[in-house]
Short mmCIF file of C-alpha atoms in Angstrom, two decimals:
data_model
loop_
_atom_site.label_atom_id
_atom_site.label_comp_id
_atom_site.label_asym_id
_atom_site.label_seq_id
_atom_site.Cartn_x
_atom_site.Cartn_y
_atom_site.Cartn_z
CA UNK C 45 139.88 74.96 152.81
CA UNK C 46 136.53 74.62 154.78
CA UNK C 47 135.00 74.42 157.74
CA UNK C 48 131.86 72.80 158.80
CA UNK C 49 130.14 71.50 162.31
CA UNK C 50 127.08 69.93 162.67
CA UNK C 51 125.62 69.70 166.72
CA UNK C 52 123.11 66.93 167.60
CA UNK C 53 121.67 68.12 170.98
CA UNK C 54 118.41 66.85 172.31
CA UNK C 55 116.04 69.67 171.42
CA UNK C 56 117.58 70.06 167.98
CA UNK C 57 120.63 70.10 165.16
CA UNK C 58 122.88 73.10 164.34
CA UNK C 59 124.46 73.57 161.32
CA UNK C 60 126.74 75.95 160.67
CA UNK C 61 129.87 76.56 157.58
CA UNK C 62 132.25 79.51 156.18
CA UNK C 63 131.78 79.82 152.46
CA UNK C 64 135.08 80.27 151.25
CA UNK C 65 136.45 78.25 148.50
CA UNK C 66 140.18 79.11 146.73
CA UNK C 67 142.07 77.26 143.80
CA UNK C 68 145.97 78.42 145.17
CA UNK C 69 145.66 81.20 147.43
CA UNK C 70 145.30 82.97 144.40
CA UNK C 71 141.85 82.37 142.88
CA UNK C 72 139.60 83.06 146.30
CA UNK C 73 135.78 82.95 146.15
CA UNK C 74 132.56 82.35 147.83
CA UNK C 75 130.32 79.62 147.33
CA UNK C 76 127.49 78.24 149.97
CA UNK C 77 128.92 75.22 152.00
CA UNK C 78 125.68 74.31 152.94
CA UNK C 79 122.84 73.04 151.24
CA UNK C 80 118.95 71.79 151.85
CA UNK C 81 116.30 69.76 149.47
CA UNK C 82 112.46 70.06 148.21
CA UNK C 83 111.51 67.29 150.72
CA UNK C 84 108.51 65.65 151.22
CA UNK C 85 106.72 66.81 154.64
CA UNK C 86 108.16 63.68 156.75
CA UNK C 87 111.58 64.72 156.58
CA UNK C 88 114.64 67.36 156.55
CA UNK C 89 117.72 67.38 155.56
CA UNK C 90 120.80 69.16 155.41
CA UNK C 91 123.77 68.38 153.44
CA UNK C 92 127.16 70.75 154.60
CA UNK C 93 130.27 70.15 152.14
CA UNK C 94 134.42 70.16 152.09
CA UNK C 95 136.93 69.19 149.78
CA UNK C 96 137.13 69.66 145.98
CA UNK C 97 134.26 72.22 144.17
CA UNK C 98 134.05 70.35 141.14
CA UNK C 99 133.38 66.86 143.57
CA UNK C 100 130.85 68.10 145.66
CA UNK C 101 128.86 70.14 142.95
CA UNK C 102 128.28 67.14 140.90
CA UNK C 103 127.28 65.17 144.04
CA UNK C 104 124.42 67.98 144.92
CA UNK C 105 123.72 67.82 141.27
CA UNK C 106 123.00 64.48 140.94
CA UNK C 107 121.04 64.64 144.35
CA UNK C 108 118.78 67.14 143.08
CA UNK C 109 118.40 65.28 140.04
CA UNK C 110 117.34 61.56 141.12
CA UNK C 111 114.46 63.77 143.91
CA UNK C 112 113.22 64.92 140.33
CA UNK C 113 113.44 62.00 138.63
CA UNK C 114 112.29 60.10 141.44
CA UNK C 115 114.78 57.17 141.01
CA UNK C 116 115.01 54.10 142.88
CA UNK C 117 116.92 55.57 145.30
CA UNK C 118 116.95 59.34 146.36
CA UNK C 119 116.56 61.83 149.33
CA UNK C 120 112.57 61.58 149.12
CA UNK C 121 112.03 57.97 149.55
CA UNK C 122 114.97 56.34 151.69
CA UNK C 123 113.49 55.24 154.84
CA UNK C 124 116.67 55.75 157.09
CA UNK C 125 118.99 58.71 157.31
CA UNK C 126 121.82 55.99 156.75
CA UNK C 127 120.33 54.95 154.00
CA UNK C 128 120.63 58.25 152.61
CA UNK C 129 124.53 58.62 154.43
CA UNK C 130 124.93 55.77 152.32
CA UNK C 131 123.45 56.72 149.12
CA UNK C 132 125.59 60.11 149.00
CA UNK C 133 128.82 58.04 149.55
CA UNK C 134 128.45 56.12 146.87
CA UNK C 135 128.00 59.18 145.13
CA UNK C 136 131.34 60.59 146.38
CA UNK C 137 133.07 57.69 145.48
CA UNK C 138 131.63 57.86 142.16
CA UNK C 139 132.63 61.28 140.88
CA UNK C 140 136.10 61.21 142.23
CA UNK C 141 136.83 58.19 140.49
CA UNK C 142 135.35 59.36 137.43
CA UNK C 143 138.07 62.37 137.23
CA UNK C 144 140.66 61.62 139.94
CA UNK C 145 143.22 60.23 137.89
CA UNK C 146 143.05 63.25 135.50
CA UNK C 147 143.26 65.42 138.51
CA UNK C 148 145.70 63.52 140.40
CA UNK C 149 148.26 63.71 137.37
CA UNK C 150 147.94 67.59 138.65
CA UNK C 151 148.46 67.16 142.39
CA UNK C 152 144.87 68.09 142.77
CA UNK C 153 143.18 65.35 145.07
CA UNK C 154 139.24 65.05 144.07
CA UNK C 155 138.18 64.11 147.30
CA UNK C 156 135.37 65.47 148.63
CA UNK C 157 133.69 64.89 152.35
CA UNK C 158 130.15 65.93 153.91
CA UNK C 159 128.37 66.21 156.95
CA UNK C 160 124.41 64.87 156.36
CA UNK C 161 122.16 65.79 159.36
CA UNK C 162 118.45 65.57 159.87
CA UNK C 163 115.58 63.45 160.72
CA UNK C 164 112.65 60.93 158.92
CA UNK C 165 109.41 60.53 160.89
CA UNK C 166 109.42 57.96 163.31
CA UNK C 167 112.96 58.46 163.58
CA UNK C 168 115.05 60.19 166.32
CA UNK C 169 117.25 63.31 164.71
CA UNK C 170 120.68 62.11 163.32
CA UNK C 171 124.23 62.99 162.03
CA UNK C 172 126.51 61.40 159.64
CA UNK C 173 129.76 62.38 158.82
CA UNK C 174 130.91 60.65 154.93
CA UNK C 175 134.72 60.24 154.49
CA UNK C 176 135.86 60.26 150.87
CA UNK C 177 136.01 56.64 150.73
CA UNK C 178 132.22 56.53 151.30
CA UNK C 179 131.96 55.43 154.54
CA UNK C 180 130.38 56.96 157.37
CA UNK C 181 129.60 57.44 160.78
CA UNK C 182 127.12 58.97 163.37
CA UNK C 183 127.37 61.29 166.35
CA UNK C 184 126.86 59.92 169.75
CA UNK C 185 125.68 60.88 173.19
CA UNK C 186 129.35 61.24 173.80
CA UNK C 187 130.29 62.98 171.51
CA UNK C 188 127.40 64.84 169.77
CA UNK C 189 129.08 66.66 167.18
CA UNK C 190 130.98 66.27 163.86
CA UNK C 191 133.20 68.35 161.87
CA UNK C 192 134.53 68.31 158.13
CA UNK C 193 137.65 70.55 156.83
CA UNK C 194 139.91 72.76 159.13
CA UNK C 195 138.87 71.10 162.21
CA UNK C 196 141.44 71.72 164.61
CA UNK C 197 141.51 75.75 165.52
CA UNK C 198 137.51 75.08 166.63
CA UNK C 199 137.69 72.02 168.31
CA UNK C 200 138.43 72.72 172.33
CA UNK C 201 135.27 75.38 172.44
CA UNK C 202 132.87 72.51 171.31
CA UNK C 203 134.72 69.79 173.75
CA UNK C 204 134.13 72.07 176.66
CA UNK C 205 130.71 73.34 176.04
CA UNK C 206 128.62 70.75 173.99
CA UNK C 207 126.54 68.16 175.93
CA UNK C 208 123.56 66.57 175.07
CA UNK C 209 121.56 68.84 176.95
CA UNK C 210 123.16 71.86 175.51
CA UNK C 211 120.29 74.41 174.72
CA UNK C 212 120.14 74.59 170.97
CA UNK C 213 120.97 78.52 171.28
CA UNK C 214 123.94 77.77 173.41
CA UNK C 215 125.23 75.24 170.87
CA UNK C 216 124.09 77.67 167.73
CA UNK C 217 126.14 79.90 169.50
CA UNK C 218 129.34 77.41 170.38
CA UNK C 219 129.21 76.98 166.42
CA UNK C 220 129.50 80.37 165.73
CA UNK C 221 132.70 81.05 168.82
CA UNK C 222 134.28 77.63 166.95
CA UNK C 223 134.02 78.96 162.77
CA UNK C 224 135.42 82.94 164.50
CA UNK C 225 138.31 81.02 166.14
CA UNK C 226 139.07 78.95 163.00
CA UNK C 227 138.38 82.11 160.66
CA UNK C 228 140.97 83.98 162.72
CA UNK C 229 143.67 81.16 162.30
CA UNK C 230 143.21 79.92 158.72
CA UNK C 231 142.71 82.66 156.08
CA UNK C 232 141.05 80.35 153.74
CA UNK C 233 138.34 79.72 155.71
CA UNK C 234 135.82 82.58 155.63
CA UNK C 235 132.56 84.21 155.40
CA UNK C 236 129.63 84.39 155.43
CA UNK C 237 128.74 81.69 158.22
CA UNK C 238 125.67 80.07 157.58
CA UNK C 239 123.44 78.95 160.56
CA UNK C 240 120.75 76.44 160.23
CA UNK C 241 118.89 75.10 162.87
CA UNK C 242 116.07 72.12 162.76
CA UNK C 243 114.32 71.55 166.35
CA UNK C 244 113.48 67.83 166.67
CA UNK C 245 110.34 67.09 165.11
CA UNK C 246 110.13 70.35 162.95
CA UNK C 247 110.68 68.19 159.94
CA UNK C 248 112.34 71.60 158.62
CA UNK C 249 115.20 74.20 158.88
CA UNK C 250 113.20 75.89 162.16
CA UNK C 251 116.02 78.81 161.47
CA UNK C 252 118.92 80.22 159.56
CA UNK C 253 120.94 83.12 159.65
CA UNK C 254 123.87 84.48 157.32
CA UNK C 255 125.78 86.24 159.16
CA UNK C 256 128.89 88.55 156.92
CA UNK C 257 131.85 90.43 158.82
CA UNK C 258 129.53 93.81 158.87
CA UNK C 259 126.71 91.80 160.66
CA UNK C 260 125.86 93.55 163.82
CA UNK C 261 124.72 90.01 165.83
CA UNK C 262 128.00 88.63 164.47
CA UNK C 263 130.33 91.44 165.12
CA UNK C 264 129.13 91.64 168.84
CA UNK C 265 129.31 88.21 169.42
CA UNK C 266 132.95 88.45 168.29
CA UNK C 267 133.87 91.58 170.26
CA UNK C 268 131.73 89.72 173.38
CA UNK C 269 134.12 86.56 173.02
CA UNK C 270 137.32 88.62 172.70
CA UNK C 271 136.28 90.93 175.60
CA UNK C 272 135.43 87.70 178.03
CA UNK C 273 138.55 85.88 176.90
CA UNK C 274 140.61 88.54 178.19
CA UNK C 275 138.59 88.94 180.73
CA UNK C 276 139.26 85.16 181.94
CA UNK C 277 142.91 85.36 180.99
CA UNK C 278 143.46 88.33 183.36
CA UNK C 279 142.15 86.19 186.15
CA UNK C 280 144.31 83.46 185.64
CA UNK C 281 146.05 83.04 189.14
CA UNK C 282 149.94 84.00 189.34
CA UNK C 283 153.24 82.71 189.76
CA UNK C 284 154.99 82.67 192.83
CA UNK C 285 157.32 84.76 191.53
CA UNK C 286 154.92 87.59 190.75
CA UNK C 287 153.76 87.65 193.98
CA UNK C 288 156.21 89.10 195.96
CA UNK C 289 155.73 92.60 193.56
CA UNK C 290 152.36 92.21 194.53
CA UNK C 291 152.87 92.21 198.18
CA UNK C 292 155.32 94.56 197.65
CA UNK C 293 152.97 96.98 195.72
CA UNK C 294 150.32 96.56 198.23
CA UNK C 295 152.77 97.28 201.31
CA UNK C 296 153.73 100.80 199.15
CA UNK C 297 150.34 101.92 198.53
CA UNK C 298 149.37 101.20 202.38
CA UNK C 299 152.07 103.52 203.28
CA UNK C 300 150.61 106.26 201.49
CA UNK A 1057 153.08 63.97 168.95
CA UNK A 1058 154.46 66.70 171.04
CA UNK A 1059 153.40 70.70 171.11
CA UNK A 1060 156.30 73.12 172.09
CA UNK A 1061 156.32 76.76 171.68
CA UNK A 1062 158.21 79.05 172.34
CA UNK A 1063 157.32 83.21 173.04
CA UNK A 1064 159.71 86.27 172.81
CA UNK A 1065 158.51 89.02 174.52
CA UNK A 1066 160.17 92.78 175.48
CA UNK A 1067 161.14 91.15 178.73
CA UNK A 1068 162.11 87.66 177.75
CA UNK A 1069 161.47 84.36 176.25
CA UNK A 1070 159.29 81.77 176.97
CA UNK A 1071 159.48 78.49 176.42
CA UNK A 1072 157.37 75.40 176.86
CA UNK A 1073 156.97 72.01 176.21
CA UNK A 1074 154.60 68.81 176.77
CA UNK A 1075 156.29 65.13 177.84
CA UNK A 1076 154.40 62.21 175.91
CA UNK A 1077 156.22 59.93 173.42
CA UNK A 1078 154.47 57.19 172.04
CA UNK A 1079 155.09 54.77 169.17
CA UNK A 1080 151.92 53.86 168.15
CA UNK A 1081 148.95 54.02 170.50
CA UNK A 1082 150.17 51.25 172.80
CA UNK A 1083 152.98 52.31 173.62
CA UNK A 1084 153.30 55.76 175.24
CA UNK A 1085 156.24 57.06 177.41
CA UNK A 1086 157.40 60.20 178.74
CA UNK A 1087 160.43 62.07 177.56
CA UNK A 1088 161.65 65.63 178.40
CA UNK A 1089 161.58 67.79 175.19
CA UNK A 1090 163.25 70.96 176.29
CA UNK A 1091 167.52 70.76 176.87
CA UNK A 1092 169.71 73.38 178.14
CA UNK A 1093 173.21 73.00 177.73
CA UNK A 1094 176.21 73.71 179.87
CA UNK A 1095 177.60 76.81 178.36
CA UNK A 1096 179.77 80.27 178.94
CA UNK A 1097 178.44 82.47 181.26
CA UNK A 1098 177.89 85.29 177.86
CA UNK A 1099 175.65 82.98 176.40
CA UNK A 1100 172.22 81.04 177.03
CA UNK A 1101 170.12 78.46 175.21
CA UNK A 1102 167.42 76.26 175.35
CA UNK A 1103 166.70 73.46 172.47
CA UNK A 1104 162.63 72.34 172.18
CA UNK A 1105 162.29 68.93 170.35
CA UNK A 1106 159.34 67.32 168.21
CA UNK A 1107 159.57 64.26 165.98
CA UNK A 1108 161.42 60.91 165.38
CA UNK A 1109 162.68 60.38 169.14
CA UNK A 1110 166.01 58.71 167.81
CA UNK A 1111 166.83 61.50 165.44
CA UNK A 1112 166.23 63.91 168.37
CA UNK A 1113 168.47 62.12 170.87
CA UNK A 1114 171.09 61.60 168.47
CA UNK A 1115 170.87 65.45 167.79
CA UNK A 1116 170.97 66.21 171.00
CA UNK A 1117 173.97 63.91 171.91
CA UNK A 1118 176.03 65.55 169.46
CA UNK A 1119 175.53 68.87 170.43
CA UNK A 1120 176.69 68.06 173.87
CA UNK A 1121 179.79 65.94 172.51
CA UNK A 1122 181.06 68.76 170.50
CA UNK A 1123 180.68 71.14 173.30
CA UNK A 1124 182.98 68.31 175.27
CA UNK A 1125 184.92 67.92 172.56
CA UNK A 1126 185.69 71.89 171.61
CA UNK A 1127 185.08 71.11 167.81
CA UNK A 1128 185.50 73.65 165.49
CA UNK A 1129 181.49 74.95 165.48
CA UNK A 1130 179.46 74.34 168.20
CA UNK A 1131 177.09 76.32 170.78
CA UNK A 1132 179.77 77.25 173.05
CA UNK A 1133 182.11 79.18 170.49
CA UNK A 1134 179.20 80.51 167.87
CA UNK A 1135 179.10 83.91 167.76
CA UNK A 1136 175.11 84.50 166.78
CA UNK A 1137 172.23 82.79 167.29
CA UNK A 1138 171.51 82.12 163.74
CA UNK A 1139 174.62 80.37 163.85
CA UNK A 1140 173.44 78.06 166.35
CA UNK A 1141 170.51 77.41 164.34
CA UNK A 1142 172.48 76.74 161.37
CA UNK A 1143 175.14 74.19 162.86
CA UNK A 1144 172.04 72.14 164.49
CA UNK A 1145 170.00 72.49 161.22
CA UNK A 1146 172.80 70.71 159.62
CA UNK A 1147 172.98 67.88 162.02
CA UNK A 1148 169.23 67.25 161.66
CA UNK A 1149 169.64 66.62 158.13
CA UNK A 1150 172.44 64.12 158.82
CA UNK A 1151 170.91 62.03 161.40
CA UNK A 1152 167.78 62.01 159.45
CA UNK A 1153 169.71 60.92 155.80
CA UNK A 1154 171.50 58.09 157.67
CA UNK A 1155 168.34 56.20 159.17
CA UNK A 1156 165.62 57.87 156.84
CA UNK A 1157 165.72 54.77 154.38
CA UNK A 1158 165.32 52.07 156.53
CA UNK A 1159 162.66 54.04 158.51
CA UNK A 1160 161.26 55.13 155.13
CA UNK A 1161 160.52 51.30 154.45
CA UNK A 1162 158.65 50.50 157.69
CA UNK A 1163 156.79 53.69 156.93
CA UNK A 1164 158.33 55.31 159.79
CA UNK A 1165 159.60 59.43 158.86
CA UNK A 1166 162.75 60.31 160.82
CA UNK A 1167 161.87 64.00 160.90
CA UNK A 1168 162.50 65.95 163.42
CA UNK A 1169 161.86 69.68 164.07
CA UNK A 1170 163.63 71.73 166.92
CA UNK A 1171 163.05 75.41 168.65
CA UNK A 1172 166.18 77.03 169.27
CA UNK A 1173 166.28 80.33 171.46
CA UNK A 1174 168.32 82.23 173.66
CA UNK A 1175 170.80 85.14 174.00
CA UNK A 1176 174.61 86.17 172.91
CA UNK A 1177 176.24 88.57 174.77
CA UNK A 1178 176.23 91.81 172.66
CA UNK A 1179 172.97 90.38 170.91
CA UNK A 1180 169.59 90.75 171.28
CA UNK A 1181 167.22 87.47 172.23
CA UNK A 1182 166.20 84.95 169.71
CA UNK A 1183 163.72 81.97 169.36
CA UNK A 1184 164.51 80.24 165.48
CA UNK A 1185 162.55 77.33 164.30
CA UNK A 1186 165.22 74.47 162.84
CA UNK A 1187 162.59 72.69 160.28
CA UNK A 1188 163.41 68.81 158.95
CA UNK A 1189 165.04 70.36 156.36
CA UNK A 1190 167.30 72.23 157.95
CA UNK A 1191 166.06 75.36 156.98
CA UNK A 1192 165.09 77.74 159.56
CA UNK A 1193 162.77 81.07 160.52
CA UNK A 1194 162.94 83.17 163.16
CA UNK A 1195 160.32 84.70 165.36
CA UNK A 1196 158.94 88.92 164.91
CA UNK A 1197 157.64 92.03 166.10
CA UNK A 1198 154.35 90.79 163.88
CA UNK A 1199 154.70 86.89 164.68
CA UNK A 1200 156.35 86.71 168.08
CA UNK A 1201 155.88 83.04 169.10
CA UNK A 1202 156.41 79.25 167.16
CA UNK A 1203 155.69 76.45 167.68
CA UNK A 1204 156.05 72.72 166.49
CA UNK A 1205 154.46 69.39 166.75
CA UNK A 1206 150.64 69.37 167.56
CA UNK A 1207 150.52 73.24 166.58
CA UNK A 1208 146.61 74.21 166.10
CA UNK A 1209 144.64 73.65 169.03
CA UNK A 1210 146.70 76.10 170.68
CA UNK A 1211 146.80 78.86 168.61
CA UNK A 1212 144.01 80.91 168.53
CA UNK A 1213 144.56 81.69 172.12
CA UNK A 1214 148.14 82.68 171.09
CA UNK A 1215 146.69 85.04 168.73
CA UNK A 1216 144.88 86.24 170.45
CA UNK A 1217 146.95 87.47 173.55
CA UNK A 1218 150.79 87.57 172.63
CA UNK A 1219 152.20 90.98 171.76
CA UNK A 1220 155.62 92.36 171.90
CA UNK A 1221 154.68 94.12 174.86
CA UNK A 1222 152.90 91.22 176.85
CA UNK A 1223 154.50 90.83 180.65
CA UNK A 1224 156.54 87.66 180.92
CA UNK A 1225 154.02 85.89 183.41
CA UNK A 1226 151.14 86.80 181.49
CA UNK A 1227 153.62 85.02 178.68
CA UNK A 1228 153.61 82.39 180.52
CA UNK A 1229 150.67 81.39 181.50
CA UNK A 1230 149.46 82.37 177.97
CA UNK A 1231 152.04 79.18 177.25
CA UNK A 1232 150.38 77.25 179.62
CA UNK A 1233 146.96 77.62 178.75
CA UNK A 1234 147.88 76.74 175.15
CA UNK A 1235 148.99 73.27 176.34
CA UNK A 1236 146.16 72.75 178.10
CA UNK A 1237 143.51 73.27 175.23
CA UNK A 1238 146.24 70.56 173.06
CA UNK A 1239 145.88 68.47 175.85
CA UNK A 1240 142.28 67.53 175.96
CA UNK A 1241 141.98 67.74 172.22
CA UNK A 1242 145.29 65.68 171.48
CA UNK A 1243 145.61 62.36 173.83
CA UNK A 1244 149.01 62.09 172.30
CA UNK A 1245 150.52 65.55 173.94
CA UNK A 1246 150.72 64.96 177.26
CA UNK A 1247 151.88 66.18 180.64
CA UNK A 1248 154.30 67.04 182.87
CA UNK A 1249 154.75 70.31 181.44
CA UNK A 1250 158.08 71.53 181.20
CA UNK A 1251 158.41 75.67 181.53
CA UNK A 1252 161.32 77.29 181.33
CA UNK A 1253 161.61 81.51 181.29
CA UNK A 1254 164.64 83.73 180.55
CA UNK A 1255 165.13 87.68 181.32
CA UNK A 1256 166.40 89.40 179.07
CA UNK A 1257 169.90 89.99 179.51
CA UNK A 1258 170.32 87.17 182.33
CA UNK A 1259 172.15 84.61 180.25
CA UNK A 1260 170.12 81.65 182.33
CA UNK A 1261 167.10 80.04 182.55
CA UNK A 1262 165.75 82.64 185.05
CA UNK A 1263 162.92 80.35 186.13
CA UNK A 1264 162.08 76.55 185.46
CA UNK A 1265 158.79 75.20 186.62
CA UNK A 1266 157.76 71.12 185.46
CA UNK A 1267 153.78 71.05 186.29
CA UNK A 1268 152.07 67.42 186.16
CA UNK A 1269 148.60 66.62 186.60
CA UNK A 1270 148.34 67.01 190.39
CA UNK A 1271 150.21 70.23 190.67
CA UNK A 1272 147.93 72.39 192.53
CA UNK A 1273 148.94 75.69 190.29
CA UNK A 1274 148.61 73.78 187.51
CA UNK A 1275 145.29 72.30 188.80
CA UNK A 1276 144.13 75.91 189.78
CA UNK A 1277 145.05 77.25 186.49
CA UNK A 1278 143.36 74.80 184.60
CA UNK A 1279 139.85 75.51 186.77
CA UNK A 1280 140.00 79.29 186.74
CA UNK A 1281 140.33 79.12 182.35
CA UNK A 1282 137.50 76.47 182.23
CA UNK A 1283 135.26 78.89 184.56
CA UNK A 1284 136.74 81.86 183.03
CA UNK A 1285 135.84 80.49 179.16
CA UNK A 1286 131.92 79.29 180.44
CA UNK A 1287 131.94 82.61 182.06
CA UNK A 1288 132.41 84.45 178.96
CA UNK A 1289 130.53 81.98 176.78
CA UNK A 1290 127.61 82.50 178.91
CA UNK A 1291 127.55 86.30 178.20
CA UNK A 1292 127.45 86.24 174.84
CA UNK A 1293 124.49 87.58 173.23
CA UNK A 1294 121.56 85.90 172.67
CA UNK A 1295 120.02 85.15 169.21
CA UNK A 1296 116.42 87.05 168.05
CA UNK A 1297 114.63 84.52 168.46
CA UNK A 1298 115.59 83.47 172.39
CA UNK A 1299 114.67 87.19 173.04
CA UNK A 1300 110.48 86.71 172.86
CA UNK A 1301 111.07 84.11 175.60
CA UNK A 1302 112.90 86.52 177.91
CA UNK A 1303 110.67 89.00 177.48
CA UNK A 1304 107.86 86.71 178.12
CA UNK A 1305 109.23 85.55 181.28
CA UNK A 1306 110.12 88.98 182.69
CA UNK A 1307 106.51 89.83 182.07
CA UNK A 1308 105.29 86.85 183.51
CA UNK A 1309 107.50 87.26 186.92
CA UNK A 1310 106.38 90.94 187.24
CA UNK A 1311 102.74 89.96 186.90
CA UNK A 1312 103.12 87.75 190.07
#
């Protein structure tokens, strides 16, 4: 399993992804999730990846290969980030056909999906999620996110806290609460988290962080979380029922 | 969809349940998914539903027939839980073999999967997930809560908080707070919320609380986790490179 998120905000996109990848819980490993291009100046991109290995390292393979061989199409010389959304899923749809039968006579499904985020000049900064079937669509002002893989466990943080106007280190760090709640719920997602961030107009990843389960930022974030979860849990009001104990208590310790 | 769960704590169990039905998006309805049953006054149990709303009902019909009826097994004469769990397993599987062709052809799944808890007199308490197949698991020390239907939005905060030794109304509202995060993520689990609590050793529902939109403790609850959460979120630690900016501006407002 996998998870990726990709956050469209005004000032800027976060990416962020685990990097664990298992055949059978069984055969467990780490492999980057998340993955950028030799661009020209006028442009950035960021490609994050879920769904079958084999599918989504011949996609960035062939990627890489039409930017060198400068083909008619490729990452360098699209002119619209949808053109590029579009150029990847034909892509996916390519390479799972070419071995999903094989793979399907072994239950394995060859379906692949990715997020695609970034920005051409003279373009706004944009989002596209690509199903396996090649299709895709965009973030909106409503909802300015997208997600790929185990999305479930990290989706309430992001519904309460992203916005448009979401500072880009308040959503770099709503990415980072949502892949520690989904880590803790679904052991094959893992990390190291990668962070990538591109402020609008940068035409670049601005930043990016790895953060492992020894990493001091991380761990303290985590710990920070926990602590103010609890925190807010304990303040929760109470039942009726409780309250009389309460009262009760009080009335004792007024006596004394 | 539906989200139920059930919690067995030192002092009791917990259980809770959402009320939205809907075949298909257009058209949604509002069923109760948790049943107690008129039983001996050794004995107390309470049924949680999720899945084909025919095979529940007819499930549920039988088990109150053959407590009418006195038949040779059923939940007043049982003498464990497990037995309980077993006898209602096997009805699942019966309902769900004599409509799950046709249904299978309209693409429809009869499944259903049930929560089953309660006490025996001379037992301990029990909560046992009945799956579709008739199988069934029970709750421990290590994994004290299930759940079924629309399971992941609420469980990291599950995780996070449920021990043997948690207090029944922290329990509770531990319960509640779980349906709420499935709520806004899930517009297929909906309320009123059904809550039902029984002490240890009480052979009753010991408290039974059904909280709709407009119910102010609901309401209150609901506001105090939403501030309590942005609290929390807003203390986490800041990134490197938000720091310089800080620092700037704390220099800047002692220069004036």
């Amino acid at each position: 399993m996998t998870y990726c998120v990709a956050i469209k905000v005004a000032q800027g996109l976060v990416f962020a992804s685990d990097s664990r990848t298992n055949a059978g819980v069984d055969y467990i490993s780490t492999y980057s999730k998340m993955y950028s291009f030799d661009l020209p100046d006028d442009r950035a991109m960021v490609l994050l990846s879920s769904g079958n290995l084999a599918t989504t390292q011949a996609v960035i393979n062939c990627i890489k290969r039409d930017i060198e061989n400068d083909t008619a199409v490729n990452l360098k010389n699209v002119h619209y980030l949808y053109d590029a959304a579009d150029y990847i899923g034909k892509l996916v749809k390519q390479y799972q056909k070419e071995h999903g039968d094989t793979l399907g006579k072994s239950g394995i499904s060859a379906e692949a999906s990715f997020i695609l985020g970034g920005q051409i000049r003279g373009h706004e900064q944009e989002i596209y999620l690509i199903y396996p079937q090649g299709n895709y669509i965009s973030a909106s002002e409503d909802t300015p996110y997208l997600q790929i893989g185990e999305t479930k466990y990290g989706k309430p943080i992001l519904d309460r806290i992203i916005r448009t106007d979401t500072t880009l280190g308040d959503a770099a760090r709503c990415a980072l609460v949502s892949l520690d709640s989904t880590i803790r719920s679904n052991i094959s997602v893992g990390p190291p988290i990668e962070l990538a961030i591109c402020d609008a107009n940068d035409f670049q990843i601005s930043r990016y962080l790895s953060l492992d389960t020894g990493t001091q930022f991380f761990t303290s974030l985590q710990k920070s979380w926990n602590d103010g979860l609890r925190r807010a849990f304990n303040r929760l009001p109470r039942f009726e029922w409780e309250l009389p104990e309460l009262v009760k208590d009080s009335k004792t310790s007024s006596g004394n």
